[in-house]
CSV table of C-alpha atoms in Angstrom, one decimal:
chain,number,residue,atom,x,y,z
A,18,UNK,CA,99.7,139.0,99.3
A,19,UNK,CA,99.0,135.4,98.3
A,20,UNK,CA,101.0,132.7,100.2
A,21,UNK,CA,102.2,129.9,97.9
A,22,UNK,CA,100.3,126.6,98.4
A,23,UNK,CA,103.5,124.7,99.0
A,24,UNK,CA,104.6,127.1,101.8
A,25,UNK,CA,101.1,127.0,103.3
A,26,UNK,CA,101.2,123.2,103.5
A,27,UNK,CA,104.7,123.2,105.0
A,28,UNK,CA,103.6,125.7,107.7
A,29,UNK,CA,100.5,123.7,108.5
A,30,UNK,CA,102.4,120.5,108.6
A,31,UNK,CA,105.1,122.0,110.9
A,32,UNK,CA,102.4,123.3,113.2
A,33,UNK,CA,100.7,120.0,113.3
A,34,UNK,CA,103.8,118.0,114.0
A,35,UNK,CA,105.1,120.5,116.6
A,36,UNK,CA,101.8,120.4,118.4
A,37,UNK,CA,101.9,116.6,118.3
A,38,UNK,CA,105.4,116.6,119.9
A,39,UNK,CA,104.4,119.2,122.5
A,40,UNK,CA,101.4,117.1,123.5
A,41,UNK,CA,103.6,114.1,124.1
A,42,UNK,CA,106.0,115.6,126.6
A,43,UNK,CA,103.8,115.1,129.7
A,44,UNK,CA,102.5,111.6,128.9
A,45,UNK,CA,106.1,110.5,128.1
A,46,UNK,CA,107.3,111.9,131.5
A,47,UNK,CA,104.3,110.5,133.5
A,48,UNK,CA,106.2,107.5,134.9
A,49,UNK,CA,109.5,109.3,135.6
A,50,UNK,CA,108.4,110.3,139.1
A,51,UNK,CA,107.6,106.6,139.8
A,52,UNK,CA,111.0,105.2,139.1
A,53,UNK,CA,112.8,108.2,140.4
A,54,UNK,CA,110.9,107.9,143.7
A,55,UNK,CA,111.7,104.2,143.7
A,56,UNK,CA,115.4,104.8,143.2
A,57,UNK,CA,115.7,107.6,145.8
A,58,UNK,CA,113.5,105.7,148.4
A,59,UNK,CA,115.5,102.5,147.9
A,60,UNK,CA,118.8,104.4,148.3
A,61,UNK,CA,117.6,106.2,151.4
A,62,UNK,CA,115.8,103.3,153.3
A,63,UNK,CA,117.4,100.2,151.8
A,64,UNK,CA,113.9,98.5,151.7
A,65,UNK,CA,114.0,97.6,148.1
A,66,UNK,CA,111.4,94.9,148.2
A,67,UNK,CA,108.5,97.2,149.3
A,68,UNK,CA,109.6,100.0,147.1
A,69,UNK,CA,110.0,97.9,144.0
A,70,UNK,CA,106.6,96.2,144.6
A,71,UNK,CA,104.8,99.5,145.0
A,72,UNK,CA,106.5,101.1,142.0
A,73,UNK,CA,105.7,98.0,139.9
A,74,UNK,CA,102.1,98.2,140.9
A,75,UNK,CA,101.9,101.9,139.9
A,76,UNK,CA,103.6,101.1,136.6
A,77,UNK,CA,101.2,98.2,135.9
A,78,UNK,CA,98.2,100.4,136.7
A,79,UNK,CA,99.4,103.4,134.8
A,80,UNK,CA,100.5,101.6,131.6
A,81,UNK,CA,97.0,100.9,130.2
A,82,UNK,CA,95.9,104.5,130.9
A,83,UNK,CA,99.0,105.9,129.2
A,84,UNK,CA,98.5,103.5,126.3
A,85,UNK,CA,95.0,104.8,125.7
A,86,UNK,CA,96.3,108.4,125.9
A,87,UNK,CA,99.0,107.7,123.4
A,88,UNK,CA,96.7,106.0,121.0
A,89,UNK,CA,94.3,109.0,121.1
A,90,UNK,CA,97.3,111.4,120.6
A,91,UNK,CA,98.5,109.6,117.5
A,92,UNK,CA,95.0,109.2,116.1
A,93,UNK,CA,93.8,112.8,116.7
A,94,UNK,CA,96.9,114.8,116.0
A,95,UNK,CA,98.6,113.1,113.1
A,96,UNK,CA,96.0,110.6,111.9
A,97,UNK,CA,98.0,107.4,112.8
A,98,UNK,CA,95.8,104.6,114.1
A,99,UNK,CA,97.7,102.3,116.5
A,100,UNK,CA,95.7,99.0,116.4
A,101,UNK,CA,94.4,97.8,119.7
A,102,UNK,CA,95.4,94.3,121.0
A,103,UNK,CA,92.2,92.4,121.8
A,104,UNK,CA,93.3,88.8,122.6
A,105,UNK,CA,90.5,86.5,123.7
A,106,UNK,CA,90.6,85.8,127.4
A,107,UNK,CA,90.9,82.1,128.2
A,108,UNK,CA,87.9,80.3,129.6
A,109,UNK,CA,89.9,78.8,132.4
A,110,UNK,CA,92.9,80.6,133.8
A,111,UNK,CA,95.8,78.2,134.2
A,112,UNK,CA,99.5,78.8,134.1
A,113,UNK,CA,99.7,77.8,130.5
A,114,UNK,CA,96.6,79.8,129.4
A,115,UNK,CA,97.9,82.8,131.4
A,116,UNK,CA,101.3,82.5,129.7
A,117,UNK,CA,99.6,82.4,126.2
A,118,UNK,CA,97.4,85.4,127.1
A,119,UNK,CA,100.5,87.4,128.3
A,120,UNK,CA,102.3,86.4,125.1
A,121,UNK,CA,99.4,87.7,123.0
A,122,UNK,CA,99.0,91.0,124.9
A,123,UNK,CA,102.8,91.6,125.2
A,124,UNK,CA,102.5,93.8,128.3
A,125,UNK,CA,106.3,94.0,128.7
A,126,UNK,CA,106.6,96.0,125.4
A,127,UNK,CA,104.1,98.6,126.6
A,128,UNK,CA,105.9,98.8,130.0
A,129,UNK,CA,109.2,99.2,128.2
A,130,UNK,CA,107.8,101.9,126.0
A,131,UNK,CA,106.3,104.0,128.8
A,132,UNK,CA,109.0,103.3,131.4
A,133,UNK,CA,112.3,103.3,129.5
A,134,UNK,CA,111.7,104.8,126.0
A,135,UNK,CA,109.3,107.5,126.9
A,136,UNK,CA,111.8,109.7,128.8
A,137,UNK,CA,114.1,109.6,125.8
A,138,UNK,CA,111.3,110.6,123.5
A,139,UNK,CA,110.4,113.4,125.9
A,140,UNK,CA,113.9,114.8,125.7
A,141,UNK,CA,113.8,114.6,121.9
A,142,UNK,CA,110.5,116.4,121.8
A,143,UNK,CA,111.7,119.1,124.2
A,144,UNK,CA,114.8,119.6,122.0
A,145,UNK,CA,112.6,120.2,119.0
A,146,UNK,CA,110.4,122.6,120.9
A,147,UNK,CA,113.5,124.5,122.2
A,148,UNK,CA,114.7,124.7,118.6
A,149,UNK,CA,111.3,126.1,117.5
A,150,UNK,CA,111.2,128.6,120.4
A,151,UNK,CA,114.8,129.7,119.8
A,152,UNK,CA,114.1,130.1,116.0
A,153,UNK,CA,111.0,132.2,116.7
A,154,UNK,CA,112.8,134.3,119.3
A,155,UNK,CA,115.7,135.0,116.9
A,156,UNK,CA,113.4,135.9,114.0
A,157,UNK,CA,111.6,138.5,116.0
A,158,UNK,CA,114.8,139.8,117.7
A,159,UNK,CA,114.4,143.2,116.0
A,160,UNK,CA,111.0,143.6,117.4
A,161,UNK,CA,111.7,142.9,121.1
A,162,UNK,CA,115.2,144.5,121.0
A,163,UNK,CA,113.7,147.9,120.0
A,164,UNK,CA,111.3,147.6,122.9
A,165,UNK,CA,114.3,147.8,125.3
A,166,UNK,CA,115.8,151.1,126.5
A,167,UNK,CA,118.5,152.5,124.2
A,168,UNK,CA,121.4,151.9,126.6
A,169,UNK,CA,120.5,148.4,127.4
A,170,UNK,CA,119.9,147.6,123.7
A,171,UNK,CA,123.3,149.1,122.7
A,172,UNK,CA,125.2,147.4,125.5
A,173,UNK,CA,123.5,144.0,125.0
A,174,UNK,CA,123.5,143.7,121.2
A,175,UNK,CA,126.6,145.6,120.5
A,176,UNK,CA,124.7,148.5,118.9
A,177,UNK,CA,122.6,146.2,116.7
A,178,UNK,CA,125.6,144.5,115.0
A,179,UNK,CA,124.4,141.0,116.1
A,180,UNK,CA,120.7,141.4,115.3
A,181,UNK,CA,121.1,140.3,111.6
A,182,UNK,CA,123.0,137.2,112.8
A,183,UNK,CA,120.3,136.3,115.2
A,184,UNK,CA,117.6,136.9,112.5
A,185,UNK,CA,119.5,134.7,110.0
A,186,UNK,CA,120.0,132.0,112.6
A,187,UNK,CA,116.3,132.1,113.5
A,188,UNK,CA,115.3,131.8,109.9
A,189,UNK,CA,117.5,128.8,109.4
A,190,UNK,CA,116.1,127.1,112.5
A,191,UNK,CA,112.5,127.7,111.4
A,192,UNK,CA,113.3,126.4,107.9
A,193,UNK,CA,114.7,123.2,109.4
A,194,UNK,CA,111.8,122.9,111.9
A,195,UNK,CA,109.2,121.2,109.5
A,196,UNK,CA,111.6,118.4,108.5
A,197,UNK,CA,112.9,118.0,112.0
A,198,UNK,CA,109.5,117.8,113.6
A,199,UNK,CA,108.3,115.5,110.8
A,200,UNK,CA,111.2,113.1,111.2
A,201,UNK,CA,110.7,112.9,115.0
A,202,UNK,CA,106.9,112.4,114.6
A,203,UNK,CA,107.5,109.6,112.1
A,204,UNK,CA,110.0,107.9,114.3
A,205,UNK,CA,107.6,108.0,117.3
A,206,UNK,CA,104.8,106.6,115.1
A,207,UNK,CA,106.9,103.7,114.0
A,208,UNK,CA,108.0,103.0,117.6
A,209,UNK,CA,104.4,103.2,118.8
A,210,UNK,CA,103.2,100.8,116.1
A,211,UNK,CA,105.9,98.3,116.9
A,212,UNK,CA,105.5,98.5,120.7
A,213,UNK,CA,102.0,99.5,121.5
A,214,UNK,CA,100.3,97.8,118.5
A,215,UNK,CA,100.2,94.1,117.5
A,216,UNK,CA,103.2,92.4,116.1
A,217,UNK,CA,103.7,91.6,112.5
A,218,UNK,CA,102.6,88.0,113.0
A,219,UNK,CA,99.5,89.1,114.8
A,220,UNK,CA,98.7,91.6,112.1
A,221,UNK,CA,99.1,88.9,109.5
A,222,UNK,CA,96.9,86.5,111.5
A,223,UNK,CA,94.2,89.2,111.8
A,224,UNK,CA,94.4,89.8,108.1
A,225,UNK,CA,94.1,86.1,107.4
A,226,UNK,CA,91.0,86.0,109.7
A,227,UNK,CA,89.5,89.0,107.9
A,228,UNK,CA,90.1,87.4,104.5
A,229,UNK,CA,88.6,84.2,105.7
A,230,UNK,CA,85.5,86.0,106.8
A,231,UNK,CA,85.2,88.0,103.6
A,232,UNK,CA,85.7,84.9,101.5
A,233,UNK,CA,82.9,83.2,103.5
A,234,UNK,CA,80.6,86.1,102.9
A,235,UNK,CA,81.5,86.1,99.2
A,236,UNK,CA,80.7,82.4,98.9
A,237,UNK,CA,77.4,82.8,100.7
A,238,UNK,CA,76.6,85.8,98.4
A,239,UNK,CA,77.4,83.7,95.3
A,240,UNK,CA,75.3,80.8,96.7
A,241,UNK,CA,72.4,83.2,97.4
A,242,UNK,CA,72.6,84.6,93.9
A,243,UNK,CA,72.7,81.1,92.4
A,244,UNK,CA,69.5,80.3,94.3
A,245,UNK,CA,67.9,83.5,93.1
A,246,UNK,CA,68.7,82.6,89.5
A,247,UNK,CA,67.3,79.1,90.0
A,248,UNK,CA,64.1,80.6,91.3
A,249,UNK,CA,63.8,83.0,88.5
A,250,UNK,CA,64.4,80.3,85.9
A,251,UNK,CA,61.9,78.0,87.6
A,252,UNK,CA,59.2,80.5,88.1
A,253,UNK,CA,59.7,82.6,85.0
A,254,UNK,CA,61.4,81.1,81.9
A,255,UNK,CA,60.4,77.5,82.7
A,256,UNK,CA,56.7,78.4,83.1
A,257,UNK,CA,56.7,80.3,79.8
A,258,UNK,CA,58.2,77.3,78.0
A,259,UNK,CA,55.6,75.0,79.6
A,260,UNK,CA,52.8,77.3,78.5
A,261,UNK,CA,54.3,77.4,75.0
A,262,UNK,CA,54.5,73.6,74.8
A,263,UNK,CA,50.9,73.3,76.0
A,264,UNK,CA,49.6,75.8,73.4
A,265,UNK,CA,51.5,74.0,70.6
A,266,UNK,CA,50.1,70.7,71.8
A,267,UNK,CA,46.6,72.2,71.9
A,268,UNK,CA,47.0,73.6,68.4
A,269,UNK,CA,47.9,70.1,67.1
A,270,UNK,CA,45.0,68.5,68.9
A,271,UNK,CA,42.3,71.0,68.1
A,272,UNK,CA,43.1,72.0,64.6
A,273,UNK,CA,42.8,68.9,62.4
A,274,UNK,CA,42.2,71.1,59.3
A,275,UNK,CA,45.8,72.5,59.3
A,276,UNK,CA,47.9,71.7,56.3
A,277,UNK,CA,50.3,68.8,56.7
A,278,UNK,CA,53.4,71.0,56.4
A,279,UNK,CA,52.1,73.4,59.1
A,280,UNK,CA,51.3,70.5,61.4
A,281,UNK,CA,54.8,69.2,60.9
A,282,UNK,CA,56.3,72.5,61.8
A,283,UNK,CA,54.1,72.9,64.9
A,284,UNK,CA,54.9,69.3,65.9
A,285,UNK,CA,58.6,70.1,65.5
A,286,UNK,CA,58.3,73.3,67.6
A,287,UNK,CA,56.4,71.3,70.2
A,288,UNK,CA,59.2,68.8,70.4
A,289,UNK,CA,61.8,71.5,70.7
A,290,UNK,CA,59.9,73.2,73.4
A,291,UNK,CA,59.7,70.0,75.5
A,292,UNK,CA,63.4,69.4,74.9
A,293,UNK,CA,64.1,73.0,76.0
A,294,UNK,CA,62.1,72.3,79.2
A,295,UNK,CA,64.1,69.2,79.9
A,296,UNK,CA,67.4,71.0,79.4
A,297,UNK,CA,66.2,73.9,81.6
A,298,UNK,CA,65.2,71.4,84.3
A,299,UNK,CA,68.7,69.9,84.2
A,300,UNK,CA,70.2,73.4,84.3
A,301,UNK,CA,68.1,74.4,87.3
A,302,UNK,CA,69.0,71.2,89.1
A,303,UNK,CA,72.7,71.8,88.4
A,304,UNK,CA,72.6,75.4,89.7
A,305,UNK,CA,70.8,74.7,93.0
A,306,UNK,CA,68.0,72.2,93.3
A,307,UNK,CA,65.1,73.4,95.3
A,308,UNK,CA,65.0,70.2,97.4
A,309,UNK,CA,68.5,70.9,98.6
A,310,UNK,CA,67.4,74.2,100.2
A,311,UNK,CA,64.1,72.9,101.4
A,312,UNK,CA,64.9,69.4,102.8
A,313,UNK,CA,68.7,69.3,102.9
A,314,UNK,CA,71.6,67.3,101.4
A,315,UNK,CA,70.2,63.8,102.1
A,316,UNK,CA,66.9,64.3,100.2
A,317,UNK,CA,68.7,66.1,97.4
A,318,UNK,CA,71.2,63.2,97.0
A,319,UNK,CA,68.4,60.7,97.0
A,320,UNK,CA,66.7,62.5,94.1
A,321,UNK,CA,70.1,62.7,92.3
A,322,UNK,CA,70.7,59.0,92.7
A,323,UNK,CA,67.3,58.2,91.4
A,324,UNK,CA,67.8,60.2,88.3
A,325,UNK,CA,71.3,58.8,87.5
A,326,UNK,CA,71.2,56.1,84.7
A,327,UNK,CA,73.4,53.6,86.6
A,328,UNK,CA,72.7,52.0,90.0
A,329,UNK,CA,73.9,54.2,92.9
A,330,UNK,CA,74.4,53.0,96.4
A,331,UNK,CA,73.9,56.0,98.7
A,332,UNK,CA,74.8,56.3,102.4
A,333,UNK,CA,74.4,59.6,104.2
A,334,UNK,CA,75.3,60.0,107.8
A,335,UNK,CA,74.7,63.6,109.1
A,336,UNK,CA,74.3,64.7,112.7
A,337,UNK,CA,72.6,67.9,111.6
A,338,UNK,CA,72.3,70.1,108.5
A,339,UNK,CA,75.5,71.8,107.6
A,340,UNK,CA,75.9,75.3,106.2
A,341,UNK,CA,74.2,76.0,102.8
A,342,UNK,CA,77.5,76.7,101.1
A,343,UNK,CA,78.9,73.3,102.2
A,344,UNK,CA,75.7,71.5,101.1
A,345,UNK,CA,76.0,73.2,97.7
A,346,UNK,CA,79.6,72.2,97.2
A,347,UNK,CA,79.0,68.6,98.3
A,348,UNK,CA,76.0,68.2,96.0
A,349,UNK,CA,78.0,69.7,93.1
A,350,UNK,CA,80.9,67.4,93.7
A,351,UNK,CA,78.7,64.3,93.8
A,352,UNK,CA,76.6,65.4,90.8
A,353,UNK,CA,79.7,66.0,88.7
A,354,UNK,CA,81.3,62.8,89.8
A,355,UNK,CA,78.3,60.7,88.9
A,356,UNK,CA,77.9,62.6,85.5
A,357,UNK,CA,81.6,61.8,84.7
A,358,UNK,CA,81.1,58.2,85.7
A,359,UNK,CA,78.1,57.9,83.4
A,360,UNK,CA,79.4,59.8,80.4
A,361,UNK,CA,83.1,59.1,80.3
A,362,UNK,CA,84.0,56.2,82.5
A,363,UNK,CA,81.4,53.7,81.2
A,364,UNK,CA,80.7,52.7,84.8
A,365,UNK,CA,78.2,50.0,85.7
A,366,UNK,CA,77.6,51.0,89.3
A,367,UNK,CA,78.6,53.8,91.7
A,368,UNK,CA,78.8,54.3,95.5
A,369,UNK,CA,78.3,57.6,97.3
A,370,UNK,CA,79.2,58.0,101.0
A,371,UNK,CA,78.6,61.3,102.9
A,372,UNK,CA,79.6,61.3,106.5
A,373,UNK,CA,80.1,64.0,109.1
A,374,UNK,CA,83.1,63.4,111.3
A,375,UNK,CA,83.3,66.2,113.9
A,376,UNK,CA,83.6,69.4,112.0
A,377,UNK,CA,84.5,67.8,108.7
A,378,UNK,CA,82.0,66.6,106.0
A,379,UNK,CA,83.6,63.7,104.1
A,380,UNK,CA,82.3,63.0,100.6
A,381,UNK,CA,83.4,59.8,98.8
A,382,UNK,CA,82.3,58.8,95.3
A,383,UNK,CA,83.5,55.5,93.8
A,384,UNK,CA,82.7,53.9,90.4
A,385,UNK,CA,83.9,50.8,88.6
A,386,UNK,CA,84.6,52.6,85.3
A,387,UNK,CA,87.6,52.7,83.1
A,388,UNK,CA,89.6,55.0,85.3
A,389,UNK,CA,92.5,57.1,84.1
A,390,UNK,CA,90.9,60.4,85.4
A,391,UNK,CA,93.5,63.1,86.1
A,392,UNK,CA,92.6,66.2,88.1
A,393,UNK,CA,95.8,68.0,86.9
A,394,UNK,CA,94.9,67.6,83.2
A,395,UNK,CA,92.6,70.6,83.1
A,396,UNK,CA,89.4,68.6,83.0
A,397,UNK,CA,86.2,69.2,85.0
A,398,UNK,CA,87.9,67.7,88.0
A,399,UNK,CA,90.0,70.9,88.2
A,400,UNK,CA,86.8,72.9,88.7
A,401,UNK,CA,85.8,70.5,91.5
A,402,UNK,CA,89.1,71.0,93.2
A,403,UNK,CA,88.8,74.8,93.0
A,404,UNK,CA,85.3,74.7,94.3
A,405,UNK,CA,86.3,72.5,97.3
A,406,UNK,CA,89.3,74.7,97.8
A,407,UNK,CA,87.1,77.8,98.1
A,408,UNK,CA,85.9,76.4,101.5
A,409,UNK,CA,89.5,75.4,102.6
A,410,UNK,CA,88.6,71.8,101.9
A,411,UNK,CA,90.7,68.9,100.6
A,412,UNK,CA,90.1,67.2,97.3
A,413,UNK,CA,91.7,63.9,96.1
A,414,UNK,CA,91.3,61.7,93.0
A,415,UNK,CA,92.4,58.1,92.8
A,416,UNK,CA,91.8,56.7,89.3
A,417,UNK,CA,94.3,54.1,88.0
A,418,UNK,CA,93.9,52.9,84.5
A,419,UNK,CA,91.3,50.2,84.4
A,420,UNK,CA,89.6,51.6,87.5
A,421,UNK,CA,88.1,52.0,90.0
A,422,UNK,CA,87.9,55.7,90.4
A,423,UNK,CA,87.5,57.3,93.8
A,424,UNK,CA,86.8,61.0,94.4
A,425,UNK,CA,87.2,62.2,98.0
A,426,UNK,CA,86.4,65.6,99.3
A,427,UNK,CA,86.7,66.9,102.9
A,428,UNK,CA,84.8,70.0,103.7
A,429,UNK,CA,85.0,72.0,107.0
A,430,UNK,CA,81.4,72.4,108.1
A,431,UNK,CA,81.8,74.2,111.4
A,432,UNK,CA,79.3,77.1,111.6
């Protein structure tokens, strides 16, 4: 006979949940002897101070052990992972730091769970187990009733008139067992997550920390990929274009017998190859200049200022090299700001200041151009703001009509 898949799943789930509830009875009753002993001893001797202190010490020592047991029970039997609270211990224990550490660990919730709530949960679990045992006993009433002597069976069961009632009641109890056990297991899981695990605010903070770490890893991966593309362009495509330009130049110089129209075409191709090399150089420098990786932000900005068509006053004050992702964003902001000042603002001069103040890298670019730049107008400044925002930085543009234009970026550079 083939058992339907739905019935098989229901039976397995009922067995799992019932086993979970049965395994929780003893841990939930573990602290009952402590407070019952405290109550009886205090009532008998009247020495409540010693009794309360001893019972409190037993509770404080037993709570971490019971918490570990309960976490293992939830994880192994029903697959519910109760997160562990791992607050950082303060470097120096003071009253304020101890209070903050206690607020983070929330020991009173665990104590309340094991000392006050656990006995009630144990009673509820015992009730479900009694229902399961009674239902099973009633279902097999025919089997063990026929094992009794005939006289006892007739006197006890009224000559088998009550056995069908017992069997029907047992079937009803067993049919209700999967849903009852499931409801109690879910209720216990929710209580454990709320009292033994981190609070909602702590879970949100942990999630924010995880997202910050993953975002940092993503930024570093993108920056590494950008450097790889720069190396591939510099070592591969750029070298091929240089070789092509050299060969075309040699062809013009060594073949004076070429027809004039062929020489013109070769000369035009030679010029286009050199222009392509220049454009590729600009593209490579825009992606990630090699000097930025080799010598740092100061050297890269010096080269950028030297290539800019207008006079640039550069001041760089760095205590040490910052993270590569921060260097890349700072260089990109300054490069784009100087490009905008040259192409769009008709500026005559510019000033770039890079300064590290504590754990913040402050970048300031000022030009005496026409002004009127608006970061909210969907221009290239929007891209700069997004790029700075990817590092949790602050980006600000001050550009009144008629100038001057000041672009400021603050980048956190703590490693």
